[in-house]
Amino acid sequence: MANIYFDYAATTPTHPDVLAKMLPYFTELYGNPSSIYKFAQGNKTVLDVAREQVATAIGADEKEILFTSGGTEADNWAILGVAESYKNKGNHIITSSIEHHAVLHTCEYLEKNGFEVTYLPVDSDGVVSIDALKNAIKDNTILITIMYANNEIGTIQPIKEIGIIAKEAGVLFHTDAVQAVGHVPIDVIDNHIDLLSISAHKLYGPKGPGALYIKKGVKLKAFIHGGGQERKRRGGTENVPGIVGFGAAIERATKFMETESARQLILRDYLIEQVLEKVPFAQLNGHPTNRLPNNANISFDFIEGESMLIMLDMQGFCASSGSACTSGSLDPSHVLLAIGLKHESAHGSLRLTLGESNTKEQIDQFVEALIKIVARLREMSPLYEDYKKNNEV
Amino acid sequence: MANIYFDYAATTPTHPDVLAKMLPYFTELYGNPSSIYKFAQGNKTVLDVAREQVATAIGADEKEILFTSGGTEADNWAILGVAESYKNKGNHIITSSIEHHAVLHTCEYLEKNGFEVTYLPVDSDGVVSIDALKNAIKDNTILITIMYANNEIGTIQPIKEIGIIAKEAGVLFHTDAVQAVGHVPIDVIDNHIDLLSISAHKLYGPKGPGALYIKKGVKLKAFIHGGGQERKRRGGTENVPGIVGFGAAIERATKFMETESARQLILRDYLIEQVLEKVPFAQLNGHPTNRLPNNANISFDFIEGESMLIMLDMQGFCASSGSACTSGSLDPSHVLLAIGLKHESAHGSLRLTLGESNTKEQIDQFVEALIKIVARLREMSPLYEDYKKNNEV
Amino acid sequence: MYSEKVMDHFSNPRNMGEIENADGVGTVGNAKCGDIMRIYLKVENDIVQDVKFKTFGCGAAVATSSMATELVMGKTIQEALHVTNAAVMEALDGLPKAKVHCSLLAEEALHAALWDYAQKNDMIIEGLEPPKADVHDGEEEEEF
Amino acid sequence: MYSEKVMDHFSNPRNMGEIENADGVGTVGNAKCGDIMRIYLKVENDIVQDVKFKTFGCGAAVATSSMATELVMGKTIQEALHVTNAAVMEALDGLPKAKVHCSLLAEEALHAALWDYAQKNDMIIEGLEPPKADVHDGEEEEEF
Ligand SMILES: Cc1ncc(COP(=O)(O)O)c(C=O)c1O
Ligand SMILES: Cc1ncc(COP(=O)(O)O)c(C=O)c1O
């Protein structure tokens, strides 16, 4: 049975055109870009082409793009790097309560090492409180790190407003744009962004490469020490094929973004509408409109997410959930709790993230399957039993 | 003109068989190993297969292998991780003066942050002084980090002796084995190694993945904070195709190691013998026998390495040098200086590292070309002019 | 992730449902942790004549409930009491490490139902302790 | 890495060699830094009649020496003095950032040869300063 993939926020396939561009760099053009013979120097050039492609996608200069081993390293570098380089200025960092673990766990690490971190609350749509942000800024604040768009509920933050506040306060602004780049237009200048994280495998590039945009003038020490790669700021032999693929993928994603995001947005709204109409006790999580064009996150009362996922999987649907059971931890998604969901509802959430392969027909098939699965799981649920008994007429 | 590649220590091509194993994971089996549906869980399984392959190659248990973004990250993690996790025990680290920059720059970073580092001298063959090591160990020593085999001069260290000393002193022992794995047999248990760094692209795997062996019982905090990947010790979506390739490559390298290393060793000795015989004022750097089977490093008096490399390049030969001019820095290779070479000789060094594609014919062609190039550069050299004048009869 | 046995019991849970006027009912777990199990018992002559379950929880939670009911069906009270989480896990060909707590939950649900039965019948079941407040107490996470 | 012009001058260096009984010889640089340049001058009637060089150093060092000799050949002393490193670089269509110091070296070698010529002939060349001890003094590295 062919899979129907609704988990593009988890990862995307590498587009065949992108892979085709990468292939020569494995077996034929394998030179180390640091070597000086022509055979290898060509690979230095292709790195710079990719750098330019990444820079163009976010309105940056190619000198401001440093390649990393993914979104997580970029987030770590940005936050730990600012902490280290600006610790003489202060030890306070502001973030939100709905960041990805790459940001949250890095902030928690800093808390154990003498830094103070403010975790801003979000409203029920998942939007960071601007008032809380303004109030949180202190003399010793050195960094605001707030994600561009949330990976679970899709909510897009008021980035420009945050950028202006940061700028006025003289505080650096980092944004984890891993879910946003290639999906919504981004301009680092217009939004006053100092640091921005990207990951290739979220935009039809290969797993592995990522990048950190470091605005000219921002001091940021090396995080991974080694050879002179990336202008001495990130040691390690460059993943040439991966970076070539990253560049090709981001260029491609940017090119098709307008039409493809519009197409996905229509599908997404159709999906949400169908589910909310046909499945009782369901509610949309995240901002109703200000959200990633491909993200739908819906909670279903009385049932648990992992069970839903497994039943969907048995019918070939790939999706994700905020249930703790999925991750083997005990608490459900910190994002869903932060927007005020009860534990039960957080456990019963389903994240569907659309991509280039998805069609209306797939959504129809999905909704049909979902209706039955939810009904069956409710039949098995002691919570639903109690609900019915308590609400019997 | 086809290139003749003598720079396998800089990087290797990804072997076509290895690439073939990787390919499905880009476009078809692209699931995120953290997702719970079958389509993606299969990728968790292939990561574990690769982990097992890497573990087997060094005599470790698969649970002791953690994937990284390369040798450099593995080195950083090992050293910074021990520094952080064991700082209550002490703040002294012992390394050698001929480590790769991934180790040296990490140690220098620690020196700026309250740690004390001893850089052990080496003898004229590049062998770390065991007496100096013994004398350097203090009560507050927490780590000995000494490379398995040197990337420039190929010298293999007395790893087992060092391991025993570390063990007896109750100090952790890390070894950067990036150049050794897949080229010489390695057994972490027999050598009392606690931490060991590997990089895939040095053994016919793809650029990108690497691994850190962390012996069971060694406490090592996460270095890159994020999702629950790598048993919560290394966040970031795994580079699935890369890791699959890493596993396949290391298994393949181990399988062919005995025969292939023996073949390369014969070629290497032929190369060294031919060059020393046919080119005057030349000398071998590194240990005469206790060296990597594929490494030849030779210094030529009166001439400079980069010029040699460019002239070789013009004839299709890819090689490397320890000259400062190659790297754009001002000092030549710290390794060549550490074994006692004068600056002139260090600048005039050539590193030739052999690999699977090399043949005796290529070496003959190379030696023929080299003889002329050296002669021509000497003709241009004011140092040679002076030498001749001073030694005229 | 899950063994075939687990998947089988998840896809075709045995004894799922309610028992009207059950002799004993036990509910354990809480929504916070994402799993709640309820077990219904019908007991006659010290024998578990019928058992059913309802579960809110992950695949492992459903499968362990299902397996637990199978293992106690037709058993004496004392035999039922000794259906441990280890037995349930073994019968399922194992569980992922992160899911072991689900099998504990099944054991607890069974004990809670037996406790309820004992209370209702004013009897003491030897070796049975009153249900714990939170079945997750005392679990450990892997530490680094 | 290098422009075509640089590669051309490296592969086919102009005016490479020695001048017997040169009117001026200047050697600069040191082996520590990996480049040494020596320039020989033949001067007649204030005109550079012949110029030759020898260089120990990288591709850029060789190419800048070669280009520098081309640029001063046939020039007056004063004109030769004003062949700057910028002029050499420009004539070579630029150099990689890390190699700019090589062009400084060429300028210095030329000045050193002119200085030697002036010394030997007991004359003063206006605007010419004695050779620096180390041509690399005052260079900067990119900082982070
Ligand atoms: C000895 C040694 N250590 C570490 C490294 C770094 O490995 P990588 O470039 O894969 O990060 C290399 C190669 O570059 C090396 O030769
Ligand atoms: C918002 C966000 N930040 C960071 C990451 C980490 O990116 P990577 O897995 O490429 O390291 C992800 C995805 O996993 C993400 O969704």
PDB file of C-alpha atoms in Angstrom, chain D residues 45-105:
ATOM      1  CA  ASN D  45      71.660  56.241 -17.569  1.00  0.00           C
ATOM      2  CA  ASP D  46      69.042  56.126 -14.854  1.00  0.00           C
ATOM      3  CA  ILE D  47      67.171  53.474 -16.851  1.00  0.00           C
ATOM      4  CA  VAL D  48      66.482  49.897 -15.752  1.00  0.00           C
ATOM      5  CA  GLN D  49      68.227  48.139 -18.602  1.00  0.00           C
ATOM      6  CA  ASP D  50      67.716  44.693 -17.214  1.00  0.00           C
ATOM      7  CA  VAL D  51      66.002  43.120 -14.255  1.00  0.00           C
ATOM      8  CA  LYS D  52      65.856  39.527 -13.078  1.00  0.00           C
ATOM      9  CA  PHE D  53      64.430  37.734 -10.097  1.00  0.00           C
ATOM     10  CA  LYS D  54      64.666  34.587  -8.042  1.00  0.00           C
ATOM     11  CA  THR D  55      61.907  33.604  -5.691  1.00  0.00           C
ATOM     12  CA  PHE D  56      61.345  31.003  -3.043  1.00  0.00           C
ATOM     13  CA  GLY D  57      57.633  31.078  -2.380  1.00  0.00           C
ATOM     14  CA  CYS D  58      54.134  30.301  -3.442  1.00  0.00           C
ATOM     15  CA  GLY D  59      52.476  30.802  -6.791  1.00  0.00           C
ATOM     16  CA  ALA D  60      51.548  34.358  -5.951  1.00  0.00           C
ATOM     17  CA  ALA D  61      55.085  35.150  -4.855  1.00  0.00           C
ATOM     18  CA  VAL D  62      56.520  33.912  -8.130  1.00  0.00           C
ATOM     19  CA  ALA D  63      53.884  35.657 -10.221  1.00  0.00           C
ATOM     20  CA  THR D  64      54.259  38.983  -8.437  1.00  0.00           C
ATOM     21  CA  SER D  65      58.036  38.841  -8.829  1.00  0.00           C
ATOM     22  CA  SER D  66      57.648  38.136 -12.501  1.00  0.00           C
ATOM     23  CA  MET D  67      55.111  40.884 -12.997  1.00  0.00           C
ATOM     24  CA  ALA D  68      57.131  43.367 -10.990  1.00  0.00           C
ATOM     25  CA  THR D  69      60.162  42.795 -13.197  1.00  0.00           C
ATOM     26  CA  GLU D  70      58.045  43.306 -16.307  1.00  0.00           C
ATOM     27  CA  LEU D  71      56.652  46.530 -14.944  1.00  0.00           C
ATOM     28  CA  VAL D  72      60.053  48.074 -14.199  1.00  0.00           C
ATOM     29  CA  MET D  73      61.925  46.894 -17.253  1.00  0.00           C
ATOM     30  CA  GLY D  74      63.023  49.910 -19.261  1.00  0.00           C
ATOM     31  CA  LYS D  75      61.693  52.356 -16.723  1.00  0.00           C
ATOM     32  CA  THR D  76      63.565  55.210 -15.082  1.00  0.00           C
ATOM     33  CA  ILE D  77      64.618  54.791 -11.485  1.00  0.00           C
ATOM     34  CA  GLN D  78      61.879  57.121 -10.350  1.00  0.00           C
ATOM     35  CA  GLU D  79      59.269  55.307 -12.410  1.00  0.00           C
ATOM     36  CA  ALA D  80      60.504  51.986 -11.057  1.00  0.00           C
ATOM     37  CA  LEU D  81      60.245  53.299  -7.532  1.00  0.00           C
ATOM     38  CA  HIS D  82      56.606  54.021  -8.078  1.00  0.00           C
ATOM     39  CA  VAL D  83      55.672  50.549  -9.214  1.00  0.00           C
ATOM     40  CA  THR D  84      53.574  49.787  -6.157  1.00  0.00           C
ATOM     41  CA  ASN D  85      52.192  46.528  -4.915  1.00  0.00           C
ATOM     42  CA  ALA D  86      48.776  47.777  -5.951  1.00  0.00           C
ATOM     43  CA  ALA D  87      50.022  48.196  -9.509  1.00  0.00           C
ATOM     44  CA  VAL D  88      51.483  44.679  -9.493  1.00  0.00           C
ATOM     45  CA  MET D  89      48.260  43.241  -8.138  1.00  0.00           C
ATOM     46  CA  GLU D  90      46.177  45.092 -10.656  1.00  0.00           C
ATOM     47  CA  ALA D  91      48.369  43.958 -13.514  1.00  0.00           C
ATOM     48  CA  LEU D  92      47.814  40.394 -12.292  1.00  0.00           C
ATOM     49  CA  ASP D  93      44.027  40.816 -12.185  1.00  0.00           C
ATOM     50  CA  GLY D  94      44.072  40.589  -8.420  1.00  0.00           C
ATOM     51  CA  LEU D  95      45.269  38.153  -5.778  1.00  0.00           C
ATOM     52  CA  PRO D  96      43.430  36.122  -3.137  1.00  0.00           C
ATOM     53  CA  LYS D  97      43.147  38.060   0.100  1.00  0.00           C
ATOM     54  CA  ALA D  98      45.572  35.767   1.906  1.00  0.00           C
ATOM     55  CA  LYS D  99      48.182  36.427  -0.780  1.00  0.00           C
ATOM     56  CA  VAL D 100      48.227  40.199  -0.824  1.00  0.00           C
ATOM     57  CA  HIS D 101      51.376  40.151   1.278  1.00  0.00           C
ATOM     58  CA  CYS D 102      53.224  38.578  -1.677  1.00  0.00           C
ATOM     59  CA  SER D 103      52.674  41.712  -3.714  1.00  0.00           C
ATOM     60  CA  LEU D 104      54.050  43.788  -0.858  1.00  0.00           C
ATOM     61  CA  LEU D 105      57.056  41.545  -0.930  1.00  0.00           C
TER      62      LEU D 105
END
